[in-house]
Amino acid sequence: MQKTLGLALGSGGARGIAHIGFLQALEEIGIRPDYISGCSMGSIVGACYCAGLPLTTLKEVALSLKLSKIATLNINPIRSNGLLRFNKARQLLEQYLGDITFQDLKIPFTCIAVDLAAGKVVELKEGSVIDAILASSSIPGAFTPTVIGERTLVDGGILERVPAKEVRDMGAEVIVAVDVLGDLTAKKASPNLVDTILRCIDIMDTRITQRKKYARARYIDLWLEPELGAMDQYQVKNLDFACQKGYELGLAHREEIRALLAGELPSAADRHAHKEPAEGERA
């Protein structure tokens, strides 16, 4: 009997366009996920896919993106708590998704953000999908935080950029995590305040992700990283390159994923069933 597939699509700004190519490669041989979790750009791509937006349309829109199409400058960034606001991104998403809620989605989906007051990851799986994915994508310092109810939310990637635990909790039996950021690459220090803040976030995020990657190996069947080189996640360019690399990643692993779903390969849960977890794996 075919096992259920859960995809955890990680954060990554412009590099996150690779998720579209990855989904395309799987779809070409009839592999469709049963569950998707996402963070930041992974949440945007995941939500659009779960809503039934064709990958051809999603790719066309994504490859035409420019910063001017998704955000505008805040007149007073200090008071607005962010350099940019997502007003144009909201309009663009509404054009394709309307006022869709999580209950309207064709594939079960969840995404994560960080609650600034509580200082912890929160899972968003009810209400407005657009509110949720914009909250998940609100990079601190760069974008004004998103307010949902009484919570002020920012990009989930600062604490959990690849939400594998969430997709496992949804019921997925085979879990594939796609981390488009990978390890930190060397970069010349910038005198720009926003660049410095973003670089600090990247450093902390990468170290946290590396620890969690190994701690959660007991239930992640495949941890995949496209070869995106030094592509800058904060610059809206080279999007076609990212999409192609995501496609190549999917091509390289789609037979392995199919074998996992068919039970022809042991799952991570099977491999760790009789193994005592290390101290770091208990988190």
Short mmCIF file of C-alpha atoms in Angstrom, two decimals:
data_model
loop_
_atom_site.label_atom_id
_atom_site.label_comp_id
_atom_site.label_asym_id
_atom_site.label_seq_id
_atom_site.Cartn_x
_atom_site.Cartn_y
_atom_site.Cartn_z
CA MET A 1 0.00 0.00 0.00
CA GLN A 2 1.33 3.42 -0.97
CA LYS A 3 2.58 5.51 1.94
CA THR A 4 1.60 9.15 2.37
CA LEU A 5 4.11 11.83 1.39
CA GLY A 6 4.78 15.01 3.31
CA LEU A 7 6.97 17.80 1.93
CA ALA A 8 8.60 20.36 4.22
CA LEU A 9 9.50 23.35 2.06
CA GLY A 10 12.04 25.59 3.73
CA SER A 11 12.54 29.34 3.75
CA GLY A 12 14.96 31.02 1.38
CA GLY A 13 13.74 34.19 -0.31
CA ALA A 14 14.65 34.20 -4.00
CA ARG A 15 16.32 30.81 -3.58
CA GLY A 16 12.92 29.43 -2.59
CA ILE A 17 11.82 29.53 -6.24
CA ALA A 18 13.69 26.20 -6.42
CA HIS A 19 10.65 24.64 -4.72
CA ILE A 20 8.63 25.17 -7.89
CA GLY A 21 11.11 23.22 -10.00
CA PHE A 22 11.26 20.47 -7.39
CA LEU A 23 7.47 20.06 -7.40
CA GLN A 24 7.48 20.04 -11.20
CA ALA A 25 9.96 17.15 -11.31
CA LEU A 26 7.81 15.08 -8.94
CA GLU A 27 4.59 15.90 -10.74
CA GLU A 28 5.99 14.68 -14.06
CA ILE A 29 5.98 11.08 -12.81
CA GLY A 30 2.72 11.41 -10.93
CA ILE A 31 4.05 12.04 -7.43
CA ARG A 32 1.82 14.45 -5.56
CA PRO A 33 2.29 15.17 -1.86
CA ASP A 34 -0.46 14.33 0.60
CA TYR A 35 0.66 17.06 3.01
CA ILE A 36 2.83 20.17 2.75
CA SER A 37 4.35 22.38 5.40
CA GLY A 38 6.21 25.56 4.56
CA CYS A 39 8.18 28.46 5.92
CA SER A 40 8.62 31.87 4.30
CA MET A 41 9.04 31.40 0.52
CA GLY A 42 8.41 27.70 1.05
CA SER A 43 5.06 28.60 2.57
CA ILE A 44 4.13 30.80 -0.39
CA VAL A 45 5.00 28.15 -2.98
CA GLY A 46 3.42 25.42 -0.87
CA ALA A 47 0.18 27.31 -0.30
CA CYS A 48 -0.24 28.16 -3.97
CA TYR A 49 0.34 24.53 -4.93
CA CYS A 50 -2.08 23.26 -2.28
CA ALA A 51 -4.68 25.75 -3.54
CA GLY A 52 -4.52 24.09 -6.95
CA LEU A 53 -2.63 26.81 -8.81
CA PRO A 54 -0.99 25.07 -11.80
CA LEU A 55 2.80 24.90 -11.61
CA THR A 56 3.05 26.47 -15.06
CA THR A 57 1.16 29.52 -13.78
CA LEU A 58 3.09 29.61 -10.52
CA LYS A 59 6.39 29.43 -12.39
CA GLU A 60 5.36 32.15 -14.85
CA VAL A 61 4.39 34.52 -12.05
CA ALA A 62 7.46 33.71 -9.95
CA LEU A 63 9.95 34.26 -12.76
CA SER A 64 8.48 37.68 -13.51
CA LEU A 65 8.83 38.91 -9.94
CA LYS A 66 10.65 42.09 -9.02
CA LEU A 67 10.94 43.72 -5.63
CA SER A 68 8.78 46.58 -6.89
CA LYS A 69 5.98 44.08 -7.56
CA ILE A 70 5.86 42.69 -4.04
CA ALA A 71 6.74 45.49 -1.64
CA THR A 72 6.89 49.24 -1.11
CA LEU A 73 9.13 51.32 1.13
CA ASN A 74 7.80 52.46 4.46
CA ILE A 75 8.02 56.23 4.87
CA ASN A 76 9.05 55.82 8.48
CA PRO A 77 10.73 52.38 8.76
CA ILE A 78 11.53 52.76 12.46
CA ARG A 79 7.93 53.48 13.41
CA SER A 80 6.66 50.86 10.94
CA ASN A 81 9.09 48.31 12.37
CA GLY A 82 10.40 47.40 8.93
CA LEU A 83 11.99 48.85 5.83
CA LEU A 84 9.31 47.46 3.49
CA ARG A 85 5.67 46.44 3.58
CA PHE A 86 4.01 43.54 1.80
CA ASN A 87 1.03 45.45 0.39
CA LYS A 88 1.81 44.59 -3.24
CA ALA A 89 2.56 40.96 -2.41
CA ARG A 90 -0.85 40.73 -0.76
CA GLN A 91 -2.54 42.17 -3.86
CA LEU A 92 -0.68 39.74 -6.12
CA LEU A 93 -1.61 36.74 -3.98
CA GLU A 94 -5.23 37.84 -3.80
CA GLN A 95 -5.29 37.99 -7.59
CA TYR A 96 -4.57 34.25 -7.79
CA LEU A 97 -5.87 32.90 -4.48
CA GLY A 98 -8.71 35.25 -3.55
CA ASP A 99 -9.78 35.13 0.10
CA ILE A 100 -8.93 31.43 0.42
CA THR A 101 -8.87 29.79 3.85
CA PHE A 102 -7.00 26.68 4.99
CA GLN A 103 -10.22 24.68 4.79
CA ASP A 104 -10.51 25.55 1.09
CA LEU A 105 -7.13 24.04 0.15
CA LYS A 106 -7.03 20.92 -2.01
CA ILE A 107 -4.01 19.50 -0.16
CA PRO A 108 -3.63 19.83 3.64
CA PHE A 109 -1.15 22.61 4.38
CA THR A 110 0.41 24.32 7.36
CA CYS A 111 3.06 27.00 7.80
CA ILE A 112 5.03 28.52 10.63
CA ALA A 113 5.94 31.95 11.93
CA VAL A 114 7.56 33.30 15.09
CA ASP A 115 5.48 35.06 17.73
CA LEU A 116 7.53 38.09 18.83
CA ALA A 117 5.85 38.36 22.23
CA ALA A 118 6.08 34.67 23.12
CA GLY A 119 9.46 34.22 21.44
CA LYS A 120 8.54 30.87 19.93
CA VAL A 121 7.46 29.15 16.74
CA VAL A 122 3.73 29.09 16.08
CA GLU A 123 1.92 26.91 13.59
CA LEU A 124 -0.62 28.60 11.33
CA LYS A 125 -3.30 26.28 9.95
CA GLU A 126 -6.62 28.10 10.29
CA GLY A 127 -8.21 31.21 8.83
CA SER A 128 -6.77 33.27 5.99
CA VAL A 129 -4.03 31.54 4.02
CA ILE A 130 -2.64 34.83 2.71
CA ASP A 131 -2.37 36.31 6.20
CA ALA A 132 -0.52 33.19 7.32
CA ILE A 133 2.01 32.99 4.49
CA LEU A 134 2.81 36.70 4.69
CA ALA A 135 3.40 36.33 8.42
CA SER A 136 5.66 33.37 7.71
CA SER A 137 7.61 35.54 5.25
CA SER A 138 7.98 38.78 7.24
CA ILE A 139 11.77 38.93 7.60
CA PRO A 140 12.61 41.03 10.71
CA GLY A 141 14.00 44.42 9.84
CA ALA A 142 13.24 44.04 6.16
CA PHE A 143 9.43 43.77 6.37
CA THR A 144 6.85 45.07 8.81
CA PRO A 145 5.66 42.21 11.07
CA THR A 146 2.24 40.74 10.36
CA VAL A 147 -0.45 41.02 13.02
CA ILE A 148 -2.95 38.15 13.25
CA GLY A 149 -5.39 38.50 16.10
CA GLU A 150 -3.37 39.48 19.15
CA ARG A 151 -0.11 38.04 17.85
CA THR A 152 2.67 39.96 16.11
CA LEU A 153 4.41 37.52 13.79
CA VAL A 154 7.64 37.42 11.81
CA ASP A 155 9.43 34.99 9.50
CA GLY A 156 9.45 31.48 10.93
CA GLY A 157 12.89 30.91 9.48
CA ILE A 158 14.62 32.65 12.36
CA LEU A 159 13.89 29.61 14.54
CA GLU A 160 12.70 26.79 12.23
CA ARG A 161 13.39 27.29 8.56
CA VAL A 162 12.41 23.75 7.48
CA PRO A 163 9.19 22.71 9.31
CA ALA A 164 9.57 18.93 9.14
CA LYS A 165 8.04 18.23 12.54
CA GLU A 166 4.85 19.98 11.51
CA VAL A 167 4.35 17.88 8.37
CA ARG A 168 5.06 14.71 10.37
CA ASP A 169 2.39 15.73 12.88
CA MET A 170 -0.07 16.13 10.00
CA GLY A 171 0.20 12.39 9.39
CA ALA A 172 2.86 12.03 6.67
CA GLU A 173 4.55 8.62 6.62
CA VAL A 174 7.38 9.63 4.27
CA ILE A 175 8.93 13.03 4.93
CA VAL A 176 11.07 14.91 2.44
CA ALA A 177 12.61 18.18 3.61
CA VAL A 178 13.88 20.68 1.06
CA ASP A 179 16.34 23.23 2.43
CA VAL A 180 17.16 25.77 -0.28
CA LEU A 181 19.60 27.71 1.91
CA GLY A 182 22.00 24.92 2.86
CA ASP A 183 25.19 25.82 4.66
CA LEU A 184 26.34 29.41 5.13
CA THR A 185 28.62 30.78 2.41
CA ALA A 186 31.36 33.32 3.01
CA LYS A 187 30.29 36.88 2.34
CA LYS A 188 31.99 40.25 2.57
CA ALA A 189 30.80 42.30 5.53
CA SER A 190 28.46 45.13 4.58
CA PRO A 191 28.37 48.64 6.12
CA ASN A 192 24.60 48.67 5.52
CA LEU A 193 22.50 48.29 8.68
CA VAL A 194 19.79 46.13 7.12
CA ASP A 195 22.38 43.87 5.43
CA THR A 196 24.16 43.44 8.76
CA ILE A 197 20.92 42.50 10.54
CA LEU A 198 20.04 40.00 7.80
CA ARG A 199 23.52 38.49 7.89
CA CYS A 200 23.27 38.00 11.65
CA ILE A 201 19.89 36.30 11.20
CA ASP A 202 21.40 34.02 8.54
CA ILE A 203 24.29 33.00 10.80
CA MET A 204 22.03 32.14 13.73
CA ASP A 205 19.47 30.45 11.50
CA THR A 206 22.08 28.25 9.83
CA ARG A 207 23.54 27.05 13.11
CA ILE A 208 20.08 26.27 14.52
CA THR A 209 19.12 24.41 11.33
CA GLN A 210 22.28 22.31 11.35
CA ARG A 211 21.55 21.13 14.88
CA LYS A 212 17.91 20.34 14.12
CA LYS A 213 18.79 18.58 10.87
CA TYR A 214 20.63 15.86 12.78
CA ALA A 215 18.29 15.86 15.77
CA ARG A 216 15.32 15.13 13.53
CA ALA A 217 17.00 12.58 11.28
CA ARG A 218 14.95 9.89 12.99
CA TYR A 219 11.85 10.90 11.06
CA ILE A 220 13.12 12.83 8.03
CA ASP A 221 13.54 10.34 5.18
CA LEU A 222 15.32 12.72 2.81
CA TRP A 223 16.97 16.05 3.53
CA LEU A 224 17.62 17.69 0.17
CA GLU A 225 19.52 20.84 -0.79
CA PRO A 226 19.62 22.22 -4.36
CA GLU A 227 23.00 23.36 -5.66
CA LEU A 228 22.41 27.11 -5.74
CA GLY A 229 25.98 28.23 -5.09
CA ALA A 230 26.30 31.77 -3.77
CA MET A 231 22.88 32.93 -5.01
CA ASP A 232 21.67 35.70 -2.69
CA GLN A 233 18.24 35.01 -1.21
CA TYR A 234 17.66 38.74 -0.70
CA GLN A 235 18.13 39.75 -4.34
CA VAL A 236 15.21 39.10 -6.67
CA LYS A 237 17.23 37.80 -9.60
CA ASN A 238 18.51 34.50 -11.04
CA LEU A 239 15.04 33.09 -10.41
CA ASP A 240 15.10 30.88 -13.52
CA PHE A 241 18.42 29.42 -12.30
CA ALA A 242 16.86 28.57 -8.91
CA CYS A 243 13.84 26.94 -10.54
CA GLN A 244 16.08 24.84 -12.80
CA LYS A 245 18.24 23.69 -9.89
CA GLY A 246 15.13 22.71 -7.95
CA TYR A 247 13.96 20.72 -10.97
CA GLU A 248 17.32 18.96 -11.21
CA LEU A 249 17.12 18.12 -7.51
CA GLY A 250 13.71 16.57 -8.02
CA LEU A 251 14.92 14.57 -11.04
CA ALA A 252 17.87 13.23 -9.06
CA HIS A 253 15.71 11.97 -6.19
CA ARG A 254 12.27 11.26 -7.58
CA GLU A 255 12.91 7.50 -8.00
CA GLU A 256 14.18 7.34 -4.43
CA ILE A 257 11.04 9.12 -3.25
CA ARG A 258 8.89 6.74 -5.26
CA ALA A 259 10.69 3.75 -3.69
CA LEU A 260 10.13 5.17 -0.19
CA LEU A 261 6.43 5.62 -0.91
CA ALA A 262 6.17 2.04 -2.19
CA GLY A 263 7.94 0.69 0.88
CA GLU A 264 10.86 -0.58 -1.21
CA LEU A 265 13.28 1.42 0.93
CA PRO A 266 13.21 1.57 4.75
CA SER A 267 11.90 4.86 6.11
CA ALA A 268 13.76 6.97 8.64
CA ALA A 269 11.25 5.84 11.28
CA ASP A 270 12.02 2.20 10.46
CA ARG A 271 15.76 2.78 10.65
CA HIS A 272 15.49 4.45 14.05
CA ALA A 273 12.79 2.20 15.53
CA HIS A 274 15.22 0.20 17.63
CA LYS A 275 17.82 2.88 18.11
CA GLU A 276 18.09 4.76 21.40
CA PRO A 277 17.95 8.51 20.57
CA ALA A 278 20.98 10.61 21.34
CA GLU A 279 20.57 13.46 23.80
CA GLY A 280 20.27 16.04 21.00
CA GLU A 281 17.59 14.01 19.21
CA ARG A 282 15.08 14.24 22.05
CA ALA A 283 14.22 17.88 21.33
#
